[in-house]
mmCIF file of C-alpha atoms in Angstrom:
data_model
loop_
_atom_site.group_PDB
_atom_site.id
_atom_site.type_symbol
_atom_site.label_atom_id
_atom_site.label_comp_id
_atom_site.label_asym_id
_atom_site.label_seq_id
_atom_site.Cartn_x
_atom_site.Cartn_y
_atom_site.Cartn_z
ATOM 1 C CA UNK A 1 52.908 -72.430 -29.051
ATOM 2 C CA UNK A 2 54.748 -75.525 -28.715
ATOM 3 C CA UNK A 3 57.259 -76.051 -31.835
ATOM 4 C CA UNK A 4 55.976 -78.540 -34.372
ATOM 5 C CA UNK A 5 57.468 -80.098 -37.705
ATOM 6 C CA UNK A 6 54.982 -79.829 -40.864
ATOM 7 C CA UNK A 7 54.675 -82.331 -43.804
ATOM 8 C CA UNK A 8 53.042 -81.900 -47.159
ATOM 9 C CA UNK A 9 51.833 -84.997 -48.285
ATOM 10 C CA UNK A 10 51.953 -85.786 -51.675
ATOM 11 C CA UNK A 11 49.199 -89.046 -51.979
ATOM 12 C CA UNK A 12 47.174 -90.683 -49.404
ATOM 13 C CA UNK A 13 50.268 -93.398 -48.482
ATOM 14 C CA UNK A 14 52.321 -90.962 -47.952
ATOM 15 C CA UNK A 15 49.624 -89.061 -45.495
ATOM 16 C CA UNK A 16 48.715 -92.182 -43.437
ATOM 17 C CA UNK A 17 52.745 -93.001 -42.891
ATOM 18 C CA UNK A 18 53.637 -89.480 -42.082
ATOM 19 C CA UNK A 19 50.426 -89.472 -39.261
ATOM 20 C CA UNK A 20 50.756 -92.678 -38.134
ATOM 21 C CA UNK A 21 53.774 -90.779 -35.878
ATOM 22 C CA UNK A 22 53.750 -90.368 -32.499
ATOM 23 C CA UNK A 23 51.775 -86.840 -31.855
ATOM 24 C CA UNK A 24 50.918 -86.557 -35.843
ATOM 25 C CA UNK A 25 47.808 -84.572 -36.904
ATOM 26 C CA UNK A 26 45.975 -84.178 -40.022
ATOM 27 C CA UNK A 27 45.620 -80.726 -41.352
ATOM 28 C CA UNK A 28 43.052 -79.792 -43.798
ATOM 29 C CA UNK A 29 40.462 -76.520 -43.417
ATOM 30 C CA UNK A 30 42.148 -76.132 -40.154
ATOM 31 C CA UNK A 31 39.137 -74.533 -38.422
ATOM 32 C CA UNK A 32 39.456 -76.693 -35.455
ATOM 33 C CA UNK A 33 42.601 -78.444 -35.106
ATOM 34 C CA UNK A 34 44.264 -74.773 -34.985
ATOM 35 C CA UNK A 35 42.062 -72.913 -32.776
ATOM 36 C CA UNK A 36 42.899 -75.791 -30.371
ATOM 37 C CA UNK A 37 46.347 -75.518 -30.701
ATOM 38 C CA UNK A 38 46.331 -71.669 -30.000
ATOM 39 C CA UNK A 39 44.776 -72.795 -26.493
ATOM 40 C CA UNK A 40 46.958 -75.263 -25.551
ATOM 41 C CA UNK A 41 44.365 -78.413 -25.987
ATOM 42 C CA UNK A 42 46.268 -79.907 -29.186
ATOM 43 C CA UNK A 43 50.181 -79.836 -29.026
ATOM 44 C CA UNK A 44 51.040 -81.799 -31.887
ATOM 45 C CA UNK A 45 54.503 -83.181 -32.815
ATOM 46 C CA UNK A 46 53.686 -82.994 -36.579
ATOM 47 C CA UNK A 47 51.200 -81.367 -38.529
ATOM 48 C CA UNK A 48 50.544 -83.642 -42.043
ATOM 49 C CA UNK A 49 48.910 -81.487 -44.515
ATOM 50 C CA UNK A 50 46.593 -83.205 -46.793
ATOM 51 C CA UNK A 51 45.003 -80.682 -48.441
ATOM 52 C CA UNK A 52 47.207 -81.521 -51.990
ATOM 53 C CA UNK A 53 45.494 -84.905 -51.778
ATOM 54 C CA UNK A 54 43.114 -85.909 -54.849
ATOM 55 C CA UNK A 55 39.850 -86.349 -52.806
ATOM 56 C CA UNK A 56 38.032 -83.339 -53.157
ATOM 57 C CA UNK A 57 35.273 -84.345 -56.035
ATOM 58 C CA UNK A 58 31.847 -84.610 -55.447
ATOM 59 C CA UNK A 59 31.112 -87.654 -57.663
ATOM 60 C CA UNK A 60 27.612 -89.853 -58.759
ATOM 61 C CA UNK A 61 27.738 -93.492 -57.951
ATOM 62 C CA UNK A 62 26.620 -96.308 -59.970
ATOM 63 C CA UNK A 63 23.524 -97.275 -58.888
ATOM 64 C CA UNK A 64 22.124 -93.801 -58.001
ATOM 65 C CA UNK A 65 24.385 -93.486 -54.622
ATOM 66 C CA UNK A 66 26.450 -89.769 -54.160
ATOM 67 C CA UNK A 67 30.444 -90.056 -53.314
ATOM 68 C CA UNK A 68 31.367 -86.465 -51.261
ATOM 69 C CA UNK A 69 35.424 -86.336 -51.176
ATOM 70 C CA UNK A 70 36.627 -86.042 -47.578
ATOM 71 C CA UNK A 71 38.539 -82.361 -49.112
ATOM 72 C CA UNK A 72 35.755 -80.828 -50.848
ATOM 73 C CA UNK A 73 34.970 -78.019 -48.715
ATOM 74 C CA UNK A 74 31.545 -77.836 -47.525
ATOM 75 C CA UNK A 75 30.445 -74.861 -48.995
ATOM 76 C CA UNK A 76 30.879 -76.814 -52.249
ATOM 77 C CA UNK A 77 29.067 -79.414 -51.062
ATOM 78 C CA UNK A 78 26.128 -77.870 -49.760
ATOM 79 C CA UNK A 79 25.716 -76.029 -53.428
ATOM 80 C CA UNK A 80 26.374 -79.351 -55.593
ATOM 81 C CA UNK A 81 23.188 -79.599 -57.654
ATOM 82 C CA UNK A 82 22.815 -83.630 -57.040
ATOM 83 C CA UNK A 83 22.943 -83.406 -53.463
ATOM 84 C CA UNK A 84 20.484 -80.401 -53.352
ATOM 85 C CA UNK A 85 18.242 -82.826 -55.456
ATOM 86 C CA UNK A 86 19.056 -86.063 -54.013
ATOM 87 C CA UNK A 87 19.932 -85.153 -50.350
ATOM 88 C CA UNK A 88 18.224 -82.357 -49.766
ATOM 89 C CA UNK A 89 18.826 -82.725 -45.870
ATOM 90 C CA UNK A 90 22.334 -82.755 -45.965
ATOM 91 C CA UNK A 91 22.598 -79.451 -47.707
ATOM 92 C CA UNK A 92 20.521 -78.138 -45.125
ATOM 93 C CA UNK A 93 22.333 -79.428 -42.144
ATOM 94 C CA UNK A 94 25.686 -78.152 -43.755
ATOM 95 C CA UNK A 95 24.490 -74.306 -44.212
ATOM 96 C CA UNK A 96 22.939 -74.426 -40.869
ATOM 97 C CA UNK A 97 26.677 -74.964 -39.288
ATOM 98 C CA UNK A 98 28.979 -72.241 -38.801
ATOM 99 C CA UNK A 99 29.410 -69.083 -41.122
ATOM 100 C CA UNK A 100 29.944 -68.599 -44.919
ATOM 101 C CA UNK A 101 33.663 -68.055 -44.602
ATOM 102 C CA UNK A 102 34.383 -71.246 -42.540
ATOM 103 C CA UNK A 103 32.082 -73.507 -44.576
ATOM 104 C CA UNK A 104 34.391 -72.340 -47.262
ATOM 105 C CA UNK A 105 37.246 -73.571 -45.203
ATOM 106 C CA UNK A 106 36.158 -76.474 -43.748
ATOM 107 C CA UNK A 107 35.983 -79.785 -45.474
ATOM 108 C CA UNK A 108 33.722 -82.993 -45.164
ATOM 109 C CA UNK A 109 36.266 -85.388 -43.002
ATOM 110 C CA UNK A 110 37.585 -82.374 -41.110
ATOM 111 C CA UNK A 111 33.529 -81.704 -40.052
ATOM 112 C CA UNK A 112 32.812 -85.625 -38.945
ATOM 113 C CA UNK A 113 36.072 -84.926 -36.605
ATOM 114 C CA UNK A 114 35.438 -81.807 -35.003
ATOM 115 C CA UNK A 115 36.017 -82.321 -31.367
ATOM 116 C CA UNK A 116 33.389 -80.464 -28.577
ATOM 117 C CA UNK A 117 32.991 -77.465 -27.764
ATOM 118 C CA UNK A 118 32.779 -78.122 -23.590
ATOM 119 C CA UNK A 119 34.265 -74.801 -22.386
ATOM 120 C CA UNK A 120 35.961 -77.248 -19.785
ATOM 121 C CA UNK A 121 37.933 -78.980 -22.409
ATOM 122 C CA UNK A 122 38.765 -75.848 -23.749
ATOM 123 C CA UNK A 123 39.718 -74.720 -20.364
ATOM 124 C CA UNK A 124 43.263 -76.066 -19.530
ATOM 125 C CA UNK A 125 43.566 -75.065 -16.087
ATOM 126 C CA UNK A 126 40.160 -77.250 -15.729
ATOM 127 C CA UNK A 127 39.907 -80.897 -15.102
ATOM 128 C CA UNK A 128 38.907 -82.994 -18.364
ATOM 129 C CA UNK A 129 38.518 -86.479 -18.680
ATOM 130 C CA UNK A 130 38.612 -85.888 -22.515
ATOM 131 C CA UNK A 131 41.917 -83.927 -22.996
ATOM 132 C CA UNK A 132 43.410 -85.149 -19.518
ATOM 133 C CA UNK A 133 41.862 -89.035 -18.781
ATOM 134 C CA UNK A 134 41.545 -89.707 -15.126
ATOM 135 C CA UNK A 135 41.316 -85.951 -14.421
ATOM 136 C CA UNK A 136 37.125 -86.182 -13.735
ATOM 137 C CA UNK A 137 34.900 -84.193 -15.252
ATOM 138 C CA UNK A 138 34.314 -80.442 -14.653
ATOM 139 C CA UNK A 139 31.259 -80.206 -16.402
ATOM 140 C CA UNK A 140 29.181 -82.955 -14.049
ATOM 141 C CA UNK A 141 29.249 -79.850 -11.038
ATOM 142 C CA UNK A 142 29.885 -76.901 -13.175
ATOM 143 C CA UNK A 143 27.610 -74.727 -16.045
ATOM 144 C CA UNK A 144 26.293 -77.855 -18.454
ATOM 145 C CA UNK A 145 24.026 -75.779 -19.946
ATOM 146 C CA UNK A 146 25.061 -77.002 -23.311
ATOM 147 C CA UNK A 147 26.126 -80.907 -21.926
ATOM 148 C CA UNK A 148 24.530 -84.075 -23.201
ATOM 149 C CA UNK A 149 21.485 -85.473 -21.590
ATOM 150 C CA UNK A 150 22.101 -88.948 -23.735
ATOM 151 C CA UNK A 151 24.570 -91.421 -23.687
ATOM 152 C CA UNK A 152 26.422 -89.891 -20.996
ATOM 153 C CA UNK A 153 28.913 -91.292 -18.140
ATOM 154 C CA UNK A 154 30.316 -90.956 -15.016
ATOM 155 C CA UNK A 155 33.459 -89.441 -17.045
ATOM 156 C CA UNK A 156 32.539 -86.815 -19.336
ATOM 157 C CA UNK A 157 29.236 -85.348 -20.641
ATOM 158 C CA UNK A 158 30.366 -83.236 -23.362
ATOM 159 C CA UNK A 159 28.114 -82.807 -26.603
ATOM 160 C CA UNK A 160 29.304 -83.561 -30.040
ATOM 161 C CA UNK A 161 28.972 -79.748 -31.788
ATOM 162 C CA UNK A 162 28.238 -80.663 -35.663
ATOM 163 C CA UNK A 163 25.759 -80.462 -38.078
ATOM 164 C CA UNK A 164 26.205 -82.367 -40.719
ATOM 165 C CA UNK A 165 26.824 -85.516 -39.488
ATOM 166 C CA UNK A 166 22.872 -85.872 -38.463
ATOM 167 C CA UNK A 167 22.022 -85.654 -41.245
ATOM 168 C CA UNK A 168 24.837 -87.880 -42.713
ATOM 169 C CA UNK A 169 23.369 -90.553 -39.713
ATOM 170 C CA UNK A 170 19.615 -90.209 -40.478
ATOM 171 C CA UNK A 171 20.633 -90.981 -44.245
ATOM 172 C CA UNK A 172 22.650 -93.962 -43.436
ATOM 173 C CA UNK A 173 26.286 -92.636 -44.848
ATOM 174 C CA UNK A 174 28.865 -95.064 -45.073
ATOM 175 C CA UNK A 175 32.497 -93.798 -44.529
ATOM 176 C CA UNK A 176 35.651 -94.366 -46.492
ATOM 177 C CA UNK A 177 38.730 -94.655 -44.763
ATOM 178 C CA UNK A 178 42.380 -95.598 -45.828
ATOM 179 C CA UNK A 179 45.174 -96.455 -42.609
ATOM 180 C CA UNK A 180 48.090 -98.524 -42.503
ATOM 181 C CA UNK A 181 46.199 -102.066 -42.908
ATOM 182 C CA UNK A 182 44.619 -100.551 -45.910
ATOM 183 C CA UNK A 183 40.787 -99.708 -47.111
ATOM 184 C CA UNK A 184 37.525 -100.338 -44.655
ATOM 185 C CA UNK A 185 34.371 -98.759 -44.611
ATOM 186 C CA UNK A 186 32.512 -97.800 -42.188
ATOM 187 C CA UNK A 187 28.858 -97.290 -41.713
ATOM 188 C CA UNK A 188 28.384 -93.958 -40.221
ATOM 189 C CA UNK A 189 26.330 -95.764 -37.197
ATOM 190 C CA UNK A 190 29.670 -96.986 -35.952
ATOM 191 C CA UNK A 191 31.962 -93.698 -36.848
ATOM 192 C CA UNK A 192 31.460 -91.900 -33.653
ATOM 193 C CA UNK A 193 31.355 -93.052 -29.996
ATOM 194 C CA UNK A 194 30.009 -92.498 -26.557
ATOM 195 C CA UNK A 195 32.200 -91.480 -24.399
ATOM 196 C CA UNK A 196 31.536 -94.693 -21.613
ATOM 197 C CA UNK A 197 35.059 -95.043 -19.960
ATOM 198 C CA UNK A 198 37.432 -93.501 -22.492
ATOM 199 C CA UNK A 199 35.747 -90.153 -23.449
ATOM 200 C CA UNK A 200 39.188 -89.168 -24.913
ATOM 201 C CA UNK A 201 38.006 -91.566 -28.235
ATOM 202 C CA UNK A 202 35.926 -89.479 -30.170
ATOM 203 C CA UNK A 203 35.783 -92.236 -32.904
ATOM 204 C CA UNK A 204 36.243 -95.556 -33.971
ATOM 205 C CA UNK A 205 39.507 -94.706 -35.805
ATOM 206 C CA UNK A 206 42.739 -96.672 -36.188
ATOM 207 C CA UNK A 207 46.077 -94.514 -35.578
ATOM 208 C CA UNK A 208 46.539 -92.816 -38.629
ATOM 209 C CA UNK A 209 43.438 -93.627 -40.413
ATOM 210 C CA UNK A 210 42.467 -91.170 -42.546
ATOM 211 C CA UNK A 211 38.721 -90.213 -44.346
ATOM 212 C CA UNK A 212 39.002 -90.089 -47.828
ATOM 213 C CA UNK A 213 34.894 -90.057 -48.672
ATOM 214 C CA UNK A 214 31.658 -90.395 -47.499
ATOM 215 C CA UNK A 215 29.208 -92.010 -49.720
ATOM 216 C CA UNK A 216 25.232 -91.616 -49.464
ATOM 217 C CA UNK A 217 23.256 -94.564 -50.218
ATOM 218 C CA UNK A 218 21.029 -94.154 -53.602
ATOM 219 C CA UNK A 219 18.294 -95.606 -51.347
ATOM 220 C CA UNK A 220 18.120 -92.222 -49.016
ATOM 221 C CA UNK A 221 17.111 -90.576 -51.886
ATOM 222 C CA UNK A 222 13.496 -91.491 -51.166
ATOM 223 C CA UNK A 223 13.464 -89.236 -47.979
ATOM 224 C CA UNK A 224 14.250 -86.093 -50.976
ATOM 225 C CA UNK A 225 10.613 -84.822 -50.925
ATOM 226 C CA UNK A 226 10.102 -84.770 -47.015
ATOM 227 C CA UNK A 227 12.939 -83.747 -44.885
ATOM 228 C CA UNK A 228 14.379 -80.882 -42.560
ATOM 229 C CA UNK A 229 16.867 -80.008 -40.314
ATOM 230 C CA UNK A 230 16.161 -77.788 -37.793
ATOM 231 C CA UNK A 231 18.488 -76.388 -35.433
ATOM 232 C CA UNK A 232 17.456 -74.788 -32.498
ATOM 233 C CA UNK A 233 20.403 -72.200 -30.674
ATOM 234 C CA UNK A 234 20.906 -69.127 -28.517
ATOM 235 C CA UNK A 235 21.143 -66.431 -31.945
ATOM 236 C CA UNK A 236 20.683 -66.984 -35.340
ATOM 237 C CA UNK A 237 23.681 -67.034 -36.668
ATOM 238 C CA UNK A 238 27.274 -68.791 -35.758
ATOM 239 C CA UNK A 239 26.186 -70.798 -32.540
ATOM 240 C CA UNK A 240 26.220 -74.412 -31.999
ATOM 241 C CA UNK A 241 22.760 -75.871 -31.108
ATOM 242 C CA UNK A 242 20.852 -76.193 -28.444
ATOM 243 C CA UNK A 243 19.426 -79.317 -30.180
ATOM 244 C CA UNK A 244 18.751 -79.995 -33.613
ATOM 245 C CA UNK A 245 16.947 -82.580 -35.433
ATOM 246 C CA UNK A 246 17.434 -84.437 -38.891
ATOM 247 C CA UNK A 247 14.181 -85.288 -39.487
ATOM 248 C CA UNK A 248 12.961 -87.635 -43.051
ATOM 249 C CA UNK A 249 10.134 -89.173 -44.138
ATOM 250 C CA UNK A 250 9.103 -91.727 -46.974
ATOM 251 C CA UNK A 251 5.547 -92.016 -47.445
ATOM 252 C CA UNK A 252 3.512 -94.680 -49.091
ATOM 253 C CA UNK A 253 -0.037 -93.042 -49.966
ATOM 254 C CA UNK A 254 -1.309 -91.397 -46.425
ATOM 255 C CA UNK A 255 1.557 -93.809 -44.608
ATOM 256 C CA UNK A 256 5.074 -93.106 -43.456
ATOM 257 C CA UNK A 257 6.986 -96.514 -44.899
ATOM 258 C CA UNK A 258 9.956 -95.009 -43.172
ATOM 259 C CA UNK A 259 10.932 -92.734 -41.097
ATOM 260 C CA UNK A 260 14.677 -90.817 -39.876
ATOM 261 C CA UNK A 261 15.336 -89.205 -36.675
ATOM 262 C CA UNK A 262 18.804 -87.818 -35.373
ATOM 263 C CA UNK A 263 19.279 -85.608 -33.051
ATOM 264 C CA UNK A 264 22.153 -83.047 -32.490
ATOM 265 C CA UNK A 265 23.453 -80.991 -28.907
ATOM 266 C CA UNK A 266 21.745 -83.791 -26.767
ATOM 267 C CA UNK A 267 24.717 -87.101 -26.729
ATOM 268 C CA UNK A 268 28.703 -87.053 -27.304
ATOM 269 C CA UNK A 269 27.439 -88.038 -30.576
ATOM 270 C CA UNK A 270 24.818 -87.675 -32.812
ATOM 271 C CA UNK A 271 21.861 -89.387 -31.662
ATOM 272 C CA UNK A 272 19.686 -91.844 -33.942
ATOM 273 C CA UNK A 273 16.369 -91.581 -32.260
ATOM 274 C CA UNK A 274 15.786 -95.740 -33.518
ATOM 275 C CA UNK A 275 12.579 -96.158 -30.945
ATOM 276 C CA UNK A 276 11.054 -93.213 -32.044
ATOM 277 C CA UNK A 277 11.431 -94.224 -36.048
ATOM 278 C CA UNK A 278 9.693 -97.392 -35.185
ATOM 279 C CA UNK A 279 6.718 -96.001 -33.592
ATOM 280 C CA UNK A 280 6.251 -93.899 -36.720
ATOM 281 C CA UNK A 281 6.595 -96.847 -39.450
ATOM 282 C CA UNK A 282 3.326 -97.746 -40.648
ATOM 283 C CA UNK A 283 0.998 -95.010 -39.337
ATOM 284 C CA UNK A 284 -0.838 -92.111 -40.813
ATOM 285 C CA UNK A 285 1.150 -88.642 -39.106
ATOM 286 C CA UNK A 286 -0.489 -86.648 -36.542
ATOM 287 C CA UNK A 287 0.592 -84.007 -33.940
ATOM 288 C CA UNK A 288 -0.338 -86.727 -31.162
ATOM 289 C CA UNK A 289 1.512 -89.802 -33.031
ATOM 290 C CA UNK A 290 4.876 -86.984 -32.854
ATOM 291 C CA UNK A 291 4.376 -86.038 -29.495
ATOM 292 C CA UNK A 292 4.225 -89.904 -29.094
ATOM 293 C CA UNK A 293 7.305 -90.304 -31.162
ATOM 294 C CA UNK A 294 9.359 -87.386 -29.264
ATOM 295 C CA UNK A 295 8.715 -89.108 -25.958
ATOM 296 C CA UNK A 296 10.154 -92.250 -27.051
ATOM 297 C CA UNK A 297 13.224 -90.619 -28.416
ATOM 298 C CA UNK A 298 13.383 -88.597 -24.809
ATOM 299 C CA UNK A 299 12.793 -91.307 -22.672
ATOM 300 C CA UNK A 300 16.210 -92.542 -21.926
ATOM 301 C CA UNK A 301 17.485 -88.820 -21.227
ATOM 302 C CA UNK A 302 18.992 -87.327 -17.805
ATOM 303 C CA UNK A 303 19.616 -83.610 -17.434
ATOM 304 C CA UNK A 304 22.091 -82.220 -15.592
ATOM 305 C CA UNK A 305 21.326 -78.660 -12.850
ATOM 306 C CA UNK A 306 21.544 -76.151 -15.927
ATOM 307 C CA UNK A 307 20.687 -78.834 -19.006
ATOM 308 C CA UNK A 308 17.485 -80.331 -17.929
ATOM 309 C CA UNK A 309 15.692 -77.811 -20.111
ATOM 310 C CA UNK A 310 17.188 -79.341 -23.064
ATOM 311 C CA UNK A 311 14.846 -82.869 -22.584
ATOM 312 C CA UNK A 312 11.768 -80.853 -23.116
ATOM 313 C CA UNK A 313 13.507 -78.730 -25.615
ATOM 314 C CA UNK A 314 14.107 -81.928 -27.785
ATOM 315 C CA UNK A 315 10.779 -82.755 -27.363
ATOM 316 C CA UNK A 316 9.323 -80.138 -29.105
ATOM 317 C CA UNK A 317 12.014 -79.755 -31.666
ATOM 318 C CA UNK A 318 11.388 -83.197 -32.906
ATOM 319 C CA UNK A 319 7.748 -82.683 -32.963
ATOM 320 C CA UNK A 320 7.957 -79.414 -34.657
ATOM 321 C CA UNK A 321 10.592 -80.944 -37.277
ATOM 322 C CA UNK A 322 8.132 -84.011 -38.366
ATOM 323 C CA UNK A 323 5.563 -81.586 -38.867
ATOM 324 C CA UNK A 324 7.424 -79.469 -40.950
ATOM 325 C CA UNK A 325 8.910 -82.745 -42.885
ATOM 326 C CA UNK A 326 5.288 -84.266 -43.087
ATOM 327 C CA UNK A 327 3.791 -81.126 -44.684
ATOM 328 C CA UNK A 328 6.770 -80.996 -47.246
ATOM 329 C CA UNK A 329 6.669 -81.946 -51.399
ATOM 330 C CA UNK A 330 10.172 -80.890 -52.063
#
């Protein structure tokens, strides 16, 4: 392993100075920066830990609105009675993701910046457009099985591996964020990116710009009574989906008023399904109206020799996660 200097920041200035360095890092759970430092992919200059930093409460919002700290760990998270109330989807999305002991590890901002999980990126002998611009992109001829068949380009068709965050998407999150020019937020819509011509951007981040919350709206709350997350993957346990779906509902009488669709293991990012929520607004749910719905959110998609499965796949998924979501009181 390369050699690396390590800081311990003391407050959130101190944090963004220290990683606005050439080759800086944040640290915080660590489940992902360090595995990809033990295989070469991440060679950091400086490590800045941040996990002294005073952002890891879970904390109501006036107005009704839910404030998670970018440090509290998601285990905590996913057990914190308002958000089990309030955000019901979110809780889901976090416990289907990884095991017990790295949800206790990992934290909130560490989980909207977890990089894929191509084997090609992991692969340093491989070429990457992602870890290596201008190298190509060895997943376009080799095994894609798990690729993106959304949003992809001629330079890299890797698939963004969280959970989480579509939930976080389908509920609108907004995202608190402190650099060097100061405070911005962020709606979540604009956090991540496709990967277009620079697939090595896995964000809409400023150089050393660092989470510090992410705040759910008190208007999501509506969707409490009617949503689901389902993941679909290869076992039940510890594996990154196939695809998965964060799937909400508000209903006025026997009407959806609104409906939430994001998709996960399908795009370099998690996938707002905004055609498909459209079709839905207004109408009385049926198994055709979803099948209806699933097409729409399909209809851009373009599979790859071993991923083509996957458009189909999503299909289903999103129909079977609007029926579960419409048939839901709590």
């Amino acid at each position: 392993m390369k050699p690396f200097a390590f800081t311990r920041a003391t407050d959130v200035d101190t944090a963004v100075r220290a990683a606005t360095q050439p080759g800086a890092r944040f640290l915080a759970g660590g489940t992902n920066i360090v595995d990809l430092m033990k295989e070469g992919v991440e060679a950091p200059d400086q490590l800045v830990d941040i996990n002294r930093l005073p952002l890891a409460a879970i904390e109501a919002q006036p107005g009704g609105g839910l404030r998670l700290g970018a440090l509290a760990r998601n285990s905590d998270t996913a057990s914190h009675p308002v958000l089990r109330t309030r955000y019901p989807l979110v809780a889901q999305a976090i416990l289907a993701g990884a095991s017990g002991q790295l949800r206790n590890a990992a934290t909130n901002g560490g989980n909207l910046r977890q990089r894929t999980r191509c084997p090609y990126f992991y692969d340093v002998t491989q070429p990457c457009n992602k870890r290596e611009p201008g190298t190509g992109c060895s997943a376009l001829q080799g095994f894609n099985r798990n690729h993106a068949v959304l949003g992809t380009s001629a330079k890299c068709i890797a698939s963004y591996p969280g959970d989480m965050a579509q939930a976080l998407h389908a509920l609108d999150a907004v995202v608190q964020l402190q650099g060097p020019s100061g405070r911005r937020t962020i709606p979540i819509a604009q956090f991540h990116r496709l990967p277009g011509e620079t697939p090595e951007l896995d964000a809409n981040l400023a150089p050393g710009e660092l989470i510090t919350a992410i705040d759910l709206p008190a208007e999501s709350a509506r969707f409490a009574q009617r949503s689901h997350y389902l993941k679909v993957r290869d076992r039940a346990s510890y594996a990154f989906a196939l695809v998965s779906v964060a799937a909400a509902l508000d209903m006025e009488g026997s009407r959806i008023r609104q409906a939430r669709i994001c998709l996960g293991g399908v795009a370099h990012m998690p996938w707002r399904a905004r055609e498909a929520e459209a079709l839905l607004q207004g109408t009385e749910p049926s198994l055709a109206l979803f099948r209806q719905a699933a097409d729409a959110a399909l209809a851009g998609a373009t599979g790859f020799e071993h991923n083509r499965f996957k458009i189909e796949l999503a299909k289903r998924s999103i129909v079977r996660a609007l029926e579960t979501t419409s048939r839901s009181t709590a």
